[in-house]
């Protein structure tokens, strides 16, 4: 009897030990803040079972500069350079969103030519941002060459910006009431030339990367983001459109001179996988480049002569009130919420950054993916950290 | 439907708890702090309103109170509404809307981090941008900048 | 046959060089000769690794519309020497959490596994360190040592990313050795020998006699299977998962620096040479000329000329394959770890077995 009991306990012990060994324990890995796929300084704590990711805890705030607090200490003009630093890859778009917010608050009419220049710059910057995404997406999947190809074309855009405002990354070009300078001589021709080059090169990109079978294998059906989840988490921009939601502020809530432009909104179709997978997010951006080129061509054709800046005083005091304005950035909807108390400084300025919400959905859809997929998934959201941390 | 009609609907449903304020730039609906969850639920789940998108959720530090500002949007009907909840400064606490709009999860954490407003029922109310051991809430108007952090002069 | 040469050298030097020890057994000569020749090969392998790394960077620059290194020496030719000096002078860091013994030993194990293969490679007609009867088997066996080194590095680094990289690498290399083994079997079946020199000898007499064209298209398939699997063996894109830097930082060599890193680095390039050399021997006629005769032999029927020319052909073919690998690396994205396994087990392995079977049937017919 006694012996029998011993055997059962031994067997029980052994089986529990075997279970321990087979199931093993989960591993916590810090992916970041120093890791090649962090897109800046982001720490993702992964709870993994071997190569399978069980849970992701993004740790943000490494780049927190307190822009919202800084804004309360500066006047409206002075804050413009800081908007460049919200999303350094779409600085023009951030400038534009902030300028539009203040203009709405103070009811400033912007000259027509300035509006056209703004749209031109915003679209050029959108292309530049998407080109960088093209490169990093290639890097994420292990192809180095696309990065350099993307940079090659991005260089031309940066040259155009340099011609216009002397800066290549943080422009501070769009000002409250218009733009800082008019377009320089030769800009229009150079921009047209760029459009031609870009249209040719985008085909090359598709040959090199988009339809590469390995690339498709890596991207298709990875990180599928259903539309209802995307909306619930406030995901915006190309990421939302990739989920099949036809939503673009430039069309649905038009601002500036976008209503006069003829362009399409690419949405995810699940061409090689499921709607809303990483490949769709990639391909929507690629198609957006084409649409942006279309818009640029129209702007270059239509751009009127005239003033480039409305009269806005150096001492600028908008009336007391509050306003929330959002604009379509390369990464999604950038919203500014400004509360004014009638003084020179904003009473409160809130930046609703698209990447912030876009990142918040990542832990939700990355359960059960492999580490390699997680990198792809995160890369396909095209987050920019300064924007998240502000 | 403009915000006036939405406010009327809310008024009919919630009575004195909601209060429409018509200012020209940004008309908003002021909601009593204890009914925000019900109002949010109503806005989200009524089919002809269907506010499925929380564009922005933020907080303003007014001298009298903290005001939580909800910018809601209905992707189906293209309606917009702004809700405001005033939270007393001495007991800064409001119910979470995280289970209604998942986007609120991080927004509320950010408000907690930078203003110190607590969200009742939030599943993971910890600091998001600042380090866990940071003292104070920087976006408050009365925030005193610390001289050092872990012995590092700031 | 090397022995014959050595005997010839022995008699020559005993007769002509005054300070040679006379009457030493030929085995002693043989040992001395192996040391000399091994030294030459070791130096050559390291030189090749350096040159290949330089070439790869220039090629990458070319593919990517940029210049690449062009400052040190003419067209940046001496860049690899500068890099080498830098790596030698770098501090040799060992992480605190590392298993120091394994961490230190791993680079050497990897390097030995790679260099060991050179011993059985037929560089030219009758030219090689040894001429093993079981050459192919030896190569197959000794190149497996690389895995041991990589696992040692991955485990010994005490870093989770390294560990993941090491485990991936082990799984990958072990899996891909199976199709390679089957391809080896196929070739052994065709040539009915494992002696590398003998395999090359059978492919003499011009392009058409190369084994890759022996049983068309099956041997061509065998070549492709081998080449794909070999790329996985040496961890090159699209199979560079163990060091997938976007996921695993640096994979198994994340924690290495200085000379230890240089060993891994050289091993990688030497390994590229090795797998290309094996492919050349097995399929592309080794040191045989694509013409039915050696060109240099028009100057007279000296075997030394044939050896020199054979060496030239061998190196040319190997470098072409190495270039192919570089080309692919800068063009393709990388597979995911399970897709990589699927490619091996579901595609390459059945294909290689089918190939073996079909060639066998053809041979019987």
Coordinates of N, CA and C in Angstrom, one line a residue, chain C residues 213-333:
Chain C
X213 N 25.5 19.6 -66.3 CA 24.9 19.3 -67.5 C 24.8 17.8 -67.8
X214 N 25.1 17.0 -66.8 CA 25.3 15.6 -67.0 C 23.9 14.9 -67.3
X215 N 23.0 15.1 -66.4 CA 21.6 14.5 -66.7 C 20.6 15.7 -66.7
X216 N 20.5 16.4 -67.8 CA 19.7 17.6 -67.8 C 18.2 17.2 -67.7
X217 N 17.3 17.9 -66.9 CA 17.7 19.0 -66.1 C 18.0 18.7 -64.7
X218 N 18.1 17.4 -64.4 CA 18.1 17.0 -62.9 C 19.3 17.5 -62.2
X219 N 20.4 17.4 -62.8 CA 21.6 17.9 -62.1 C 21.6 19.4 -62.0
X220 N 20.9 20.1 -62.9 CA 20.8 21.5 -62.8 C 19.9 21.8 -61.5
X221 N 18.8 21.0 -61.4 CA 18.0 21.2 -60.2 C 18.9 20.9 -58.9
X222 N 19.6 19.9 -59.0 CA 20.5 19.5 -57.8 C 21.4 20.7 -57.5
X223 N 21.9 21.3 -58.5 CA 22.8 22.5 -58.3 C 22.0 23.6 -57.7
X224 N 20.8 23.9 -58.2 CA 20.0 25.0 -57.6 C 19.7 24.7 -56.1
X225 N 19.3 23.4 -55.9 CA 18.9 23.1 -54.5 C 20.1 23.3 -53.6
X226 N 21.3 22.8 -54.1 CA 22.5 23.0 -53.3 C 22.8 24.4 -53.1
X227 N 22.7 25.3 -54.1 CA 23.0 26.7 -53.9 C 22.1 27.4 -52.9
X228 N 20.8 27.1 -53.0 CA 19.8 27.7 -52.1 C 20.1 27.3 -50.7
X229 N 20.3 25.9 -50.5 CA 20.6 25.4 -49.2 C 21.9 25.9 -48.7
X230 N 22.9 26.1 -49.5 CA 24.2 26.6 -49.1 C 24.1 28.0 -48.6
X231 N 23.2 28.8 -49.3 CA 23.0 30.2 -48.8 C 22.4 30.2 -47.4
X232 N 21.5 29.3 -47.2 CA 21.0 29.2 -45.8 C 22.1 28.7 -44.8
X233 N 23.0 27.8 -45.3 CA 24.1 27.4 -44.4 C 25.0 28.5 -44.0
X234 N 25.2 29.4 -44.9 CA 26.2 30.5 -44.5 C 25.4 31.7 -44.1
X235 N 24.1 31.6 -43.8 CA 23.3 32.7 -43.2 C 23.4 34.0 -44.1
X236 N 23.2 33.8 -45.3 CA 23.1 35.0 -46.2 C 21.7 35.3 -46.5
X237 N 21.4 36.6 -46.8 CA 20.0 36.9 -47.2 C 19.7 36.1 -48.4
X238 N 18.5 35.6 -48.6 CA 17.3 35.8 -47.8 C 17.2 34.8 -46.6
X239 N 18.3 34.2 -46.2 CA 18.2 33.3 -45.1 C 19.0 33.8 -43.9
X240 N 19.2 35.1 -43.8 CA 20.1 35.5 -42.7 C 19.4 35.8 -41.4
X241 N 18.5 34.9 -41.1 CA 17.7 35.0 -39.8 C 18.5 35.1 -38.6
X242 N 19.6 34.3 -38.4 CA 20.3 34.3 -37.2 C 20.9 35.7 -36.8
X243 N 21.2 36.4 -37.9 CA 21.7 37.8 -37.6 C 20.7 38.8 -38.1
X244 N 19.4 38.5 -38.1 CA 18.4 39.5 -38.7 C 18.5 40.7 -37.8
X245 N 19.1 41.7 -38.3 CA 19.4 42.9 -37.4 C 18.1 43.6 -37.0
X246 N 17.1 43.6 -37.9 CA 15.9 44.3 -37.5 C 15.1 43.7 -36.4
X247 N 15.4 42.4 -36.2 CA 14.7 41.7 -35.2 C 15.6 41.4 -34.0
X248 N 16.7 40.8 -34.3 CA 17.6 40.2 -33.2 C 18.8 41.1 -33.0
X249 N 18.8 42.3 -33.3 CA 20.0 43.2 -33.2 C 21.1 42.6 -34.0
X250 N 22.0 41.8 -33.4 CA 23.1 41.2 -34.2 C 23.0 39.7 -34.2
X251 N 22.0 39.2 -33.6 CA 21.9 37.7 -33.5 C 23.0 37.2 -32.6
X252 N 23.6 36.1 -33.0 CA 24.5 35.4 -32.0 C 25.8 36.3 -31.8
X253 N 26.1 37.2 -32.7 CA 27.3 38.0 -32.4 C 27.1 39.4 -31.9
X254 N 25.9 39.6 -31.3 CA 25.6 40.9 -30.8 C 26.6 41.4 -29.8
X255 N 27.0 40.5 -28.9 CA 27.9 40.9 -27.8 C 29.4 40.9 -28.1
X256 N 29.7 40.5 -29.3 CA 31.1 40.3 -29.6 C 31.7 41.6 -30.1
X257 N 32.9 41.8 -29.9 CA 33.6 43.0 -30.4 C 35.0 42.7 -30.7
X258 N 35.7 43.6 -31.3 CA 37.1 43.4 -31.6 C 37.5 42.2 -32.4
X259 N 38.5 41.5 -32.0 CA 39.0 40.4 -32.8 C 38.1 39.2 -32.8
X260 N 37.4 39.0 -31.7 CA 36.4 37.9 -31.7 C 35.3 38.1 -32.7
X261 N 34.9 39.3 -32.8 CA 33.9 39.6 -33.9 C 34.5 39.4 -35.2
X262 N 35.8 39.8 -35.4 CA 36.4 39.6 -36.7 C 36.5 38.2 -37.1
X263 N 36.6 37.3 -36.1 CA 36.7 35.9 -36.4 C 35.3 35.4 -37.0
X264 N 34.2 35.8 -36.4 CA 32.9 35.5 -37.0 C 32.8 36.1 -38.4
X265 N 33.3 37.3 -38.5 CA 33.1 38.0 -39.7 C 33.9 37.3 -40.8
X266 N 35.1 36.9 -40.5 CA 36.0 36.2 -41.5 C 35.4 34.8 -41.8
X267 N 34.9 34.2 -40.7 CA 34.3 32.9 -40.9 C 33.1 33.0 -41.9
X268 N 32.3 34.0 -41.8 CA 31.2 34.2 -42.7 C 31.7 34.2 -44.2
X269 N 32.7 35.1 -44.4 CA 33.1 35.2 -45.8 C 33.9 34.0 -46.3
X270 N 34.7 33.4 -45.4 CA 35.4 32.2 -45.7 C 34.4 31.1 -46.0
X271 N 33.3 31.1 -45.3 CA 32.2 30.1 -45.5 C 31.6 30.3 -46.9
X272 N 31.4 31.5 -47.3 CA 30.9 31.8 -48.6 C 31.8 31.2 -49.6
X273 N 33.1 31.3 -49.4 CA 34.1 30.8 -50.3 C 33.9 29.2 -50.4
X274 N 33.8 28.7 -49.2 CA 33.8 27.2 -49.1 C 32.6 26.6 -49.8
X275 N 31.4 27.2 -49.5 CA 30.2 26.6 -50.2 C 30.2 26.8 -51.7
X276 N 30.8 27.9 -52.1 CA 30.9 28.2 -53.5 C 31.9 27.2 -54.1
X277 N 33.0 26.9 -53.4 CA 34.0 26.0 -53.9 C 33.4 24.6 -54.0
X278 N 32.6 24.2 -53.0 CA 32.0 22.9 -53.1 C 31.1 22.8 -54.3
X279 N 30.3 23.9 -54.5 CA 29.4 23.9 -55.7 C 30.2 23.8 -57.0
X280 N 31.3 24.5 -57.0 CA 32.2 24.5 -58.2 C 32.7 23.1 -58.5
X281 N 33.2 22.5 -57.4 CA 33.7 21.1 -57.6 C 32.7 20.1 -58.0
X282 N 31.5 20.2 -57.4 CA 30.5 19.2 -57.6 C 29.8 19.4 -59.0
X283 N 29.6 20.7 -59.4 CA 28.8 20.9 -60.5 C 29.5 21.6 -61.7
X284 N 30.4 22.5 -61.3 CA 30.9 23.4 -62.4 C 32.3 23.0 -62.8
X285 N 32.6 21.8 -62.6 CA 33.9 21.3 -63.2 C 35.1 21.7 -62.4
X286 N 35.0 22.2 -61.2 CA 36.2 22.5 -60.4 C 37.2 23.3 -61.1
X287 N 38.4 22.8 -61.2 CA 39.5 23.6 -61.8 C 39.5 23.3 -63.3
X288 N 38.6 22.5 -63.8 CA 38.6 22.2 -65.3 C 38.3 23.4 -66.1
X289 N 38.9 23.5 -67.2 CA 38.6 24.6 -68.1 C 37.3 24.4 -68.8
X290 N 36.5 25.4 -69.1 CA 35.3 25.2 -69.9 C 35.6 24.7 -71.3
X291 N 36.8 24.9 -71.8 CA 37.2 24.4 -73.1 C 37.7 23.0 -72.9
X292 N 37.8 22.3 -74.0 CA 38.3 20.9 -73.9 C 39.8 20.8 -73.5
X293 N 40.5 21.9 -73.5 CA 42.0 21.9 -73.1 C 42.3 23.1 -72.3
X294 N 43.5 23.1 -71.7 CA 44.0 24.2 -71.0 C 44.6 25.2 -71.9
X295 N 44.2 26.5 -71.9 CA 44.7 27.5 -72.8 C 46.2 27.6 -72.7
X296 N 46.7 27.6 -71.4 CA 48.1 27.9 -71.3 C 49.0 26.8 -71.8
X297 N 48.3 25.6 -72.1 CA 49.1 24.5 -72.6 C 49.6 24.7 -74.1
X298 N 49.1 25.8 -74.7 CA 49.6 26.1 -76.0 C 51.1 26.5 -76.0
X299 N 51.5 26.9 -74.8 CA 52.9 27.2 -74.6 C 53.8 26.0 -74.4
X300 N 53.2 24.9 -74.4 CA 53.9 23.7 -74.1 C 53.2 22.8 -73.1
X301 N 53.5 21.6 -73.1 CA 52.7 20.7 -72.3 C 53.3 20.5 -70.9
X302 N 53.4 21.7 -70.2 CA 54.0 21.6 -68.8 C 52.8 21.5 -67.8
X303 N 53.0 20.6 -66.9 CA 51.9 20.4 -66.0 C 51.7 21.6 -65.1
X304 N 52.8 22.3 -64.9 CA 52.8 23.5 -64.0 C 51.8 24.5 -64.5
X305 N 51.9 24.7 -65.9 CA 51.0 25.7 -66.5 C 49.5 25.3 -66.3
X306 N 49.3 24.0 -66.5 CA 47.9 23.5 -66.3 C 47.4 23.7 -64.9
X307 N 48.4 23.6 -63.9 CA 48.0 23.8 -62.5 C 47.6 25.2 -62.3
X308 N 48.5 26.1 -62.8 CA 48.2 27.6 -62.7 C 46.8 27.9 -63.3
X309 N 46.6 27.5 -64.5 CA 45.4 27.8 -65.2 C 44.2 27.2 -64.5
X310 N 44.4 26.0 -64.0 CA 43.3 25.3 -63.3 C 42.9 26.1 -62.1
X311 N 43.9 26.6 -61.4 CA 43.7 27.4 -60.2 C 42.9 28.7 -60.6
X312 N 43.3 29.3 -61.7 CA 42.6 30.4 -62.2 C 41.1 30.1 -62.4
X313 N 40.8 29.0 -63.1 CA 39.4 28.7 -63.4 C 38.7 28.5 -62.2
X314 N 39.3 27.7 -61.2 CA 38.6 27.4 -60.0 C 38.2 28.7 -59.3
X315 N 39.2 29.6 -59.1 CA 38.9 30.9 -58.4 C 37.8 31.7 -59.1
X316 N 37.9 31.7 -60.5 CA 36.9 32.5 -61.2 C 35.5 32.0 -60.9
X317 N 35.4 30.7 -61.0 CA 34.0 30.1 -60.8 C 33.5 30.4 -59.4
X318 N 34.5 30.2 -58.4 CA 34.0 30.4 -57.0 C 33.6 31.9 -56.8
X319 N 34.4 32.8 -57.4 CA 34.1 34.2 -57.2 C 32.8 34.6 -57.8
X320 N 32.5 33.9 -59.0 CA 31.3 34.2 -59.6 C 30.1 33.8 -58.7
X321 N 30.2 32.7 -58.1 CA 29.1 32.2 -57.2 C 29.1 33.1 -56.0
X322 N 30.2 33.5 -55.4 CA 30.2 34.5 -54.3 C 29.5 35.8 -54.7
X323 N 29.8 36.2 -55.9 CA 29.2 37.5 -56.4 C 27.7 37.3 -56.4
X324 N 27.2 36.1 -56.9 CA 25.8 35.8 -57.0 C 25.2 36.0 -55.6
X325 N 25.9 35.4 -54.6 CA 25.3 35.5 -53.2 C 25.2 37.0 -52.8
X326 N 26.2 37.8 -53.1 CA 26.2 39.2 -52.7 C 25.0 39.9 -53.4
X327 N 24.9 39.6 -54.7 CA 23.8 40.2 -55.5 C 22.5 39.9 -54.9
X328 N 22.3 38.6 -54.5 CA 21.0 38.3 -53.9 C 20.8 39.0 -52.6
X329 N 21.9 39.1 -51.9 CA 21.8 39.7 -50.6 C 21.2 41.2 -50.7
X330 N 21.7 41.9 -51.7 CA 21.3 43.3 -51.7 C 20.0 43.5 -52.5
X331 N 19.4 42.4 -52.9 CA 18.2 42.5 -53.6 C 17.0 42.0 -52.9
X332 N 17.1 40.9 -52.1 CA 16.0 40.3 -51.6 C 15.7 40.6 -50.1
X333 N 14.5 40.6 -49.7 CA 14.1 40.6 -48.3 C 14.4 39.3 -47.6

